[in-house]
């Protein structure tokens, strides 16, 4: 079996399969539907690392108490323009989905709503929730903390999460701007690819057990697994000379907006206890364009600006300048009815479905 | 004269000198006072690149029409939680100061106020305005676009600004968190230091006239000056492999919040016309802690979180983990009454003051 071997499945069937597995794992039908939709959306946008490939992990956590399938979300604090939500240790996707929905509703009349959410779990791709705001013709914000995988500048151990930042802004003729970026240089998945191919990695990706930049992906992954120190580097790499302290600062900012403003878990507190909810925290927001110059002007300004960027002369050897989100929009257009899955992922899905008598067919 | 030669001046006298020069250049007394305060604040925090060393440039622009000394700020649009401001081409510091003051006042009752500001000018350090929010026991946000100096991933030319992002969050026993970072790997000033010493620079800092990473600072600066292509690289460097597209995405996000939401200038439109106001745009915000879990809980959460970060084991060879803003707070404590100035800066200040009969004394 080669790494690149793929099978093709029907998108609709895959979505139903994922939903059924999650429902059999204890989620309500509605929560299972939302979770499946968020996971499928990642695959549709070619962000396979955050799509159905994660189903096994969710099912395991639903079984072992990492995710509480029937948790109740609570509004801890509310003002006309803000929310503090306690997710009760439930599934991340429905918690974030319902919070964003409420932010959008509130922003229709109050112009802005920002929400800080504690006691949630992994919520899939950050960009899904900004896309919800874009669908409502609003500006969207989405951030989350995560398991501690990133080493602060000058530190030895992984202390903060990969902490993605997502911002979505509507455009007119152009595709909307959709930033969705981890604040580490790369996600762990990129190290796994290097390790599988026994290739060395750039020294701005990760550090070894002494906290020094390393090019040995297998060693770093092994250290992380056995908590021997080291981990992923913040955007900018391992030194202040290359701006690593800036990526670290952004990662800390995300921890604050998610975990501090909600009195939730931060840094090593996230996934800090075995077989208990992870405490992952999020920050979501919707901004009504009417708070500023209004939707139509914003659309026109975006088209002019994004057009300028894309028409600008290319570096030698390059043919295209990509604006955040563009690659994923390109991908999304061509994969509506069928989806390619790595054979390994396909087989794992069927293994996960088997106890529930659920089976996914190859096309 | 060596580069490191410094003279010492009285802080209060320096501030009065800067204020008087700006007033003689046409600003109102109040605008001159605010501008001097913002500039001095940078020097007090050891961010000399954005302090009084920039006075000559401001005075030149006030003379040639780049900054309109008696411009009137206008509120273009206002909601309970937002502002769109037109600065009328005036001095950046008083425009940003007054907007942030208004954001803070509004957020006292409406919890959140975000402002997008067009037709302003260089506003000094981004962090000054977040510090205003911190002084009012609020969370502060400050961003600005700037002259186009940064090359998008895959592009040849500098198209977007260095576009700093600042976020300030109050703490209790710990110093507040105060992020203030350009979204380029380094500012132009760092290239100038390398050029003066004929040293090569890391290849994540800048590109040459073909848009390819360069280690030759003199060449890059010369290209920028003569608009031959190339420029500073976004945080993360020149390739997607090292995350350069993420720094580029952040820079674009700042242009959008500042220039798009206000219908102001973006990218190469900023400083796009000779001897006319630059069109620099800002984004400022104040968030009342009562929008979330409240000031006291946030202070406690921050102390716990920042304490965790700083107590964490250090990388081999390192003795301290710095949280954003900490180095500047350390510096600030020891430079209250007197300030060191590079002799070259001191001499320039006196040359600028001479036509107005103003003189700054060396202690």
PDB file of N, CA and C in Angstrom, chain A residues 305-306 308-315 318 320-324, chain B residues 148-161 207 210-212 230-235 237-240 244-249 251-252 255 267-268:
ATOM      1  N   UNK A 305      -8.938  45.690  -3.382  1.00  0.00           N
ATOM      2  CA  UNK A 305      -7.722  45.323  -2.649  1.00  0.00           C
ATOM      3  C   UNK A 305      -7.219  43.941  -3.080  1.00  0.00           C
ATOM      4  N   UNK A 306      -8.094  42.947  -3.066  1.00  0.00           N
ATOM      5  CA  UNK A 306      -7.662  41.592  -3.428  1.00  0.00           C
ATOM      6  C   UNK A 306      -7.215  41.550  -4.895  1.00  0.00           C
ATOM      7  N   UNK A 308      -5.763  44.025  -6.512  1.00  0.00           N
ATOM      8  CA  UNK A 308      -4.409  44.605  -6.519  1.00  0.00           C
ATOM      9  C   UNK A 308      -3.372  43.554  -6.134  1.00  0.00           C
ATOM     10  N   UNK A 309      -3.666  42.827  -5.070  1.00  0.00           N
ATOM     11  CA  UNK A 309      -2.708  41.827  -4.584  1.00  0.00           C
ATOM     12  C   UNK A 309      -2.441  40.783  -5.657  1.00  0.00           C
ATOM     13  N   UNK A 310      -3.522  40.286  -6.257  1.00  0.00           N
ATOM     14  CA  UNK A 310      -3.370  39.163  -7.176  1.00  0.00           C
ATOM     15  C   UNK A 310      -2.774  39.577  -8.517  1.00  0.00           C
ATOM     16  N   UNK A 311      -2.978  40.862  -8.900  1.00  0.00           N
ATOM     17  CA  UNK A 311      -2.437  41.341 -10.173  1.00  0.00           C
ATOM     18  C   UNK A 311      -0.983  41.777 -10.051  1.00  0.00           C
ATOM     19  N   UNK A 312      -0.476  41.789  -8.850  1.00  0.00           N
ATOM     20  CA  UNK A 312       0.873  42.323  -8.639  1.00  0.00           C
ATOM     21  C   UNK A 312       1.926  41.389  -9.248  1.00  0.00           C
ATOM     22  N   UNK A 313       3.070  41.939  -9.736  1.00  0.00           N
ATOM     23  CA  UNK A 313       4.083  41.106 -10.406  1.00  0.00           C
ATOM     24  C   UNK A 313       4.552  39.948  -9.521  1.00  0.00           C
ATOM     25  N   UNK A 314       4.841  38.813 -10.171  1.00  0.00           N
ATOM     26  CA  UNK A 314       5.216  37.605  -9.439  1.00  0.00           C
ATOM     27  C   UNK A 314       6.736  37.513  -9.280  1.00  0.00           C
ATOM     28  N   UNK A 315       7.146  36.815  -8.240  1.00  0.00           N
ATOM     29  CA  UNK A 315       8.569  36.514  -8.064  1.00  0.00           C
ATOM     30  C   UNK A 315       9.008  35.583  -9.186  1.00  0.00           C
ATOM     31  N   UNK A 318       7.416  32.077 -10.074  1.00  0.00           N
ATOM     32  CA  UNK A 318       6.065  31.958  -9.520  1.00  0.00           C
ATOM     33  C   UNK A 318       5.037  32.450 -10.538  1.00  0.00           C
ATOM     34  N   UNK A 320       1.467  32.733  -9.490  1.00  0.00           N
ATOM     35  CA  UNK A 320       0.204  33.159  -8.876  1.00  0.00           C
ATOM     36  C   UNK A 320       0.417  33.570  -7.425  1.00  0.00           C
ATOM     37  N   UNK A 321      -0.265  34.619  -7.026  1.00  0.00           N
ATOM     38  CA  UNK A 321      -0.273  35.042  -5.621  1.00  0.00           C
ATOM     39  C   UNK A 321      -1.598  34.570  -5.025  1.00  0.00           C
ATOM     40  N   UNK A 322      -1.519  33.818  -3.940  1.00  0.00           N
ATOM     41  CA  UNK A 322      -2.724  33.267  -3.314  1.00  0.00           C
ATOM     42  C   UNK A 322      -3.120  34.108  -2.106  1.00  0.00           C
ATOM     43  N   UNK A 323      -4.381  34.518  -2.081  1.00  0.00           N
ATOM     44  CA  UNK A 323      -4.921  35.188  -0.909  1.00  0.00           C
ATOM     45  C   UNK A 323      -5.483  34.110   0.021  1.00  0.00           C
ATOM     46  N   UNK A 324      -5.458  34.368   1.323  1.00  0.00           N
ATOM     47  CA  UNK A 324      -5.894  33.362   2.302  1.00  0.00           C
ATOM     48  C   UNK A 324      -7.273  32.822   1.952  1.00  0.00           C
TER      49      UNK A 324
ATOM     50  N   UNK B 148       3.979  50.637   1.859  1.00  0.00           N
ATOM     51  CA  UNK B 148       4.163  49.260   1.371  1.00  0.00           C
ATOM     52  C   UNK B 148       5.632  48.856   1.365  1.00  0.00           C
ATOM     53  N   UNK B 149       5.989  47.954   2.255  1.00  0.00           N
ATOM     54  CA  UNK B 149       7.383  47.504   2.393  1.00  0.00           C
ATOM     55  C   UNK B 149       7.487  45.994   2.366  1.00  0.00           C
ATOM     56  N   UNK B 150       6.328  45.301   2.426  1.00  0.00           N
ATOM     57  CA  UNK B 150       6.341  43.847   2.596  1.00  0.00           C
ATOM     58  C   UNK B 150       5.857  43.143   1.325  1.00  0.00           C
ATOM     59  N   UNK B 151       6.590  42.111   0.951  1.00  0.00           N
ATOM     60  CA  UNK B 151       6.352  41.371  -0.290  1.00  0.00           C
ATOM     61  C   UNK B 151       5.447  40.166  -0.007  1.00  0.00           C
ATOM     62  N   UNK B 152       4.247  40.091  -0.632  1.00  0.00           N
ATOM     63  CA  UNK B 152       3.393  38.919  -0.457  1.00  0.00           C
ATOM     64  C   UNK B 152       4.107  37.643  -0.908  1.00  0.00           C
ATOM     65  N   UNK B 153       3.728  36.522  -0.334  1.00  0.00           N
ATOM     66  CA  UNK B 153       4.263  35.225  -0.744  1.00  0.00           C
ATOM     67  C   UNK B 153       4.042  35.038  -2.248  1.00  0.00           C
ATOM     68  N   UNK B 154       5.088  34.696  -2.964  1.00  0.00           N
ATOM     69  CA  UNK B 154       5.093  34.487  -4.429  1.00  0.00           C
ATOM     70  C   UNK B 154       5.167  35.779  -5.246  1.00  0.00           C
ATOM     71  N   UNK B 155       5.159  36.945  -4.587  1.00  0.00           N
ATOM     72  CA  UNK B 155       5.196  38.207  -5.337  1.00  0.00           C
ATOM     73  C   UNK B 155       6.623  38.728  -5.473  1.00  0.00           C
ATOM     74  N   UNK B 156       6.792  39.709  -6.345  1.00  0.00           N
ATOM     75  CA  UNK B 156       8.106  40.297  -6.568  1.00  0.00           C
ATOM     76  C   UNK B 156       8.287  41.603  -5.788  1.00  0.00           C
ATOM     77  N   UNK B 157       7.190  42.359  -5.675  1.00  0.00           N
ATOM     78  CA  UNK B 157       7.317  43.711  -5.135  1.00  0.00           C
ATOM     79  C   UNK B 157       6.693  43.856  -3.743  1.00  0.00           C
ATOM     80  N   UNK B 158       7.124  44.887  -3.043  1.00  0.00           N
ATOM     81  CA  UNK B 158       6.533  45.229  -1.750  1.00  0.00           C
ATOM     82  C   UNK B 158       5.163  45.855  -2.004  1.00  0.00           C
ATOM     83  N   UNK B 159       4.124  45.235  -1.464  1.00  0.00           N
ATOM     84  CA  UNK B 159       2.757  45.668  -1.761  1.00  0.00           C
ATOM     85  C   UNK B 159       2.013  46.079  -0.492  1.00  0.00           C
ATOM     86  N   UNK B 160       2.244  45.354   0.602  1.00  0.00           N
ATOM     87  CA  UNK B 160       1.499  45.681   1.828  1.00  0.00           C
ATOM     88  C   UNK B 160       2.448  46.270   2.883  1.00  0.00           C
ATOM     89  N   UNK B 161       1.856  46.823   3.939  1.00  0.00           N
ATOM     90  CA  UNK B 161       2.644  47.477   4.981  1.00  0.00           C
ATOM     91  C   UNK B 161       3.244  46.478   5.964  1.00  0.00           C
ATOM     92  N   UNK B 207      13.576  39.989   0.435  1.00  0.00           N
ATOM     93  CA  UNK B 207      13.818  39.434  -0.906  1.00  0.00           C
ATOM     94  C   UNK B 207      14.497  40.469  -1.794  1.00  0.00           C
ATOM     95  N   UNK B 210      14.122  40.252  -7.694  1.00  0.00           N
ATOM     96  CA  UNK B 210      13.355  39.212  -8.392  1.00  0.00           C
ATOM     97  C   UNK B 210      12.326  38.543  -7.471  1.00  0.00           C
ATOM     98  N   UNK B 211      12.302  38.994  -6.212  1.00  0.00           N
ATOM     99  CA  UNK B 211      11.367  38.387  -5.264  1.00  0.00           C
ATOM    100  C   UNK B 211      11.923  37.114  -4.641  1.00  0.00           C
ATOM    101  N   UNK B 212      13.230  36.923  -4.738  1.00  0.00           N
ATOM    102  CA  UNK B 212      13.839  35.727  -4.153  1.00  0.00           C
ATOM    103  C   UNK B 212      14.552  36.096  -2.854  1.00  0.00           C
ATOM    104  N   UNK B 230      11.314  43.712  -4.706  1.00  0.00           N
ATOM    105  CA  UNK B 230      11.777  43.112  -3.456  1.00  0.00           C
ATOM    106  C   UNK B 230      11.385  43.953  -2.256  1.00  0.00           C
ATOM    107  N   UNK B 231      11.726  43.450  -1.072  1.00  0.00           N
ATOM    108  CA  UNK B 231      11.392  44.163   0.150  1.00  0.00           C
ATOM    109  C   UNK B 231      11.416  43.226   1.335  1.00  0.00           C
ATOM    110  N   UNK B 232      10.750  43.647   2.403  1.00  0.00           N
ATOM    111  CA  UNK B 232      10.721  42.831   3.622  1.00  0.00           C
ATOM    112  C   UNK B 232       9.823  41.610   3.423  1.00  0.00           C
ATOM    113  N   UNK B 233      10.143  40.537   4.133  1.00  0.00           N
ATOM    114  CA  UNK B 233       9.318  39.335   4.068  1.00  0.00           C
ATOM    115  C   UNK B 233       8.331  39.299   5.230  1.00  0.00           C
ATOM    116  N   UNK B 234       7.153  38.705   4.989  1.00  0.00           N
ATOM    117  CA  UNK B 234       6.188  38.531   6.085  1.00  0.00           C
ATOM    118  C   UNK B 234       6.773  37.599   7.149  1.00  0.00           C
ATOM    119  N   UNK B 235       6.246  37.695   8.361  1.00  0.00           N
ATOM    120  CA  UNK B 235       6.628  36.768   9.434  1.00  0.00           C
ATOM    121  C   UNK B 235       6.495  35.334   8.918  1.00  0.00           C
ATOM    122  N   UNK B 237       8.873  34.205   6.723  1.00  0.00           N
ATOM    123  CA  UNK B 237       9.846  34.164   5.637  1.00  0.00           C
ATOM    124  C   UNK B 237       9.267  34.020   4.248  1.00  0.00           C
ATOM    125  N   UNK B 238      10.094  33.553   3.318  1.00  0.00           N
ATOM    126  CA  UNK B 238       9.796  33.640   1.896  1.00  0.00           C
ATOM    127  C   UNK B 238       9.096  32.443   1.282  1.00  0.00           C
ATOM    128  N   UNK B 239       8.812  31.412   2.067  1.00  0.00           N
ATOM    129  CA  UNK B 239       8.194  30.224   1.486  1.00  0.00           C
ATOM    130  C   UNK B 239       7.016  29.753   2.346  1.00  0.00           C
ATOM    131  N   UNK B 240       6.115  29.005   1.713  1.00  0.00           N
ATOM    132  CA  UNK B 240       5.018  28.408   2.485  1.00  0.00           C
ATOM    133  C   UNK B 240       5.570  27.358   3.441  1.00  0.00           C
ATOM    134  N   UNK B 244       5.567  31.559   5.595  1.00  0.00           N
ATOM    135  CA  UNK B 244       5.502  32.955   5.147  1.00  0.00           C
ATOM    136  C   UNK B 244       4.107  33.395   4.728  1.00  0.00           C
ATOM    137  N   UNK B 245       3.325  32.450   4.186  1.00  0.00           N
ATOM    138  CA  UNK B 245       1.955  32.797   3.773  1.00  0.00           C
ATOM    139  C   UNK B 245       1.082  33.164   4.976  1.00  0.00           C
ATOM    140  N   UNK B 246       1.463  32.699   6.174  1.00  0.00           N
ATOM    141  CA  UNK B 246       0.692  33.050   7.368  1.00  0.00           C
ATOM    142  C   UNK B 246       0.954  34.505   7.762  1.00  0.00           C
ATOM    143  N   UNK B 247       2.216  34.912   7.761  1.00  0.00           N
ATOM    144  CA  UNK B 247       2.540  36.313   8.046  1.00  0.00           C
ATOM    145  C   UNK B 247       1.888  37.227   7.017  1.00  0.00           C
ATOM    146  N   UNK B 248       1.908  36.785   5.756  1.00  0.00           N
ATOM    147  CA  UNK B 248       1.246  37.550   4.690  1.00  0.00           C
ATOM    148  C   UNK B 248      -0.255  37.658   4.980  1.00  0.00           C
ATOM    149  N   UNK B 249      -0.871  36.547   5.368  1.00  0.00           N
ATOM    150  CA  UNK B 249      -2.301  36.553   5.700  1.00  0.00           C
ATOM    151  C   UNK B 249      -2.619  37.514   6.833  1.00  0.00           C
ATOM    152  N   UNK B 251      -0.870  40.174   7.625  1.00  0.00           N
ATOM    153  CA  UNK B 251      -0.690  41.530   7.093  1.00  0.00           C
ATOM    154  C   UNK B 251      -1.902  41.977   6.294  1.00  0.00           C
ATOM    155  N   UNK B 252      -2.468  41.078   5.506  1.00  0.00           N
ATOM    156  CA  UNK B 252      -3.669  41.393   4.731  1.00  0.00           C
ATOM    157  C   UNK B 252      -4.848  41.652   5.683  1.00  0.00           C
ATOM    158  N   UNK B 255      -4.606  45.160   6.891  1.00  0.00           N
ATOM    159  CA  UNK B 255      -5.035  46.113   5.846  1.00  0.00           C
ATOM    160  C   UNK B 255      -6.565  46.184   5.783  1.00  0.00           C
ATOM    161  N   UNK B 267      -2.692  48.952   0.989  1.00  0.00           N
ATOM    162  CA  UNK B 267      -1.558  48.466   0.192  1.00  0.00           C
ATOM    163  C   UNK B 267      -0.802  49.626  -0.470  1.00  0.00           C
ATOM    164  N   UNK B 268      -0.596  49.578  -1.794  1.00  0.00           N
ATOM    165  CA  UNK B 268       0.229  50.598  -2.457  1.00  0.00           C
ATOM    166  C   UNK B 268      -0.463  51.957  -2.556  1.00  0.00           C
TER     167      UNK B 268
END
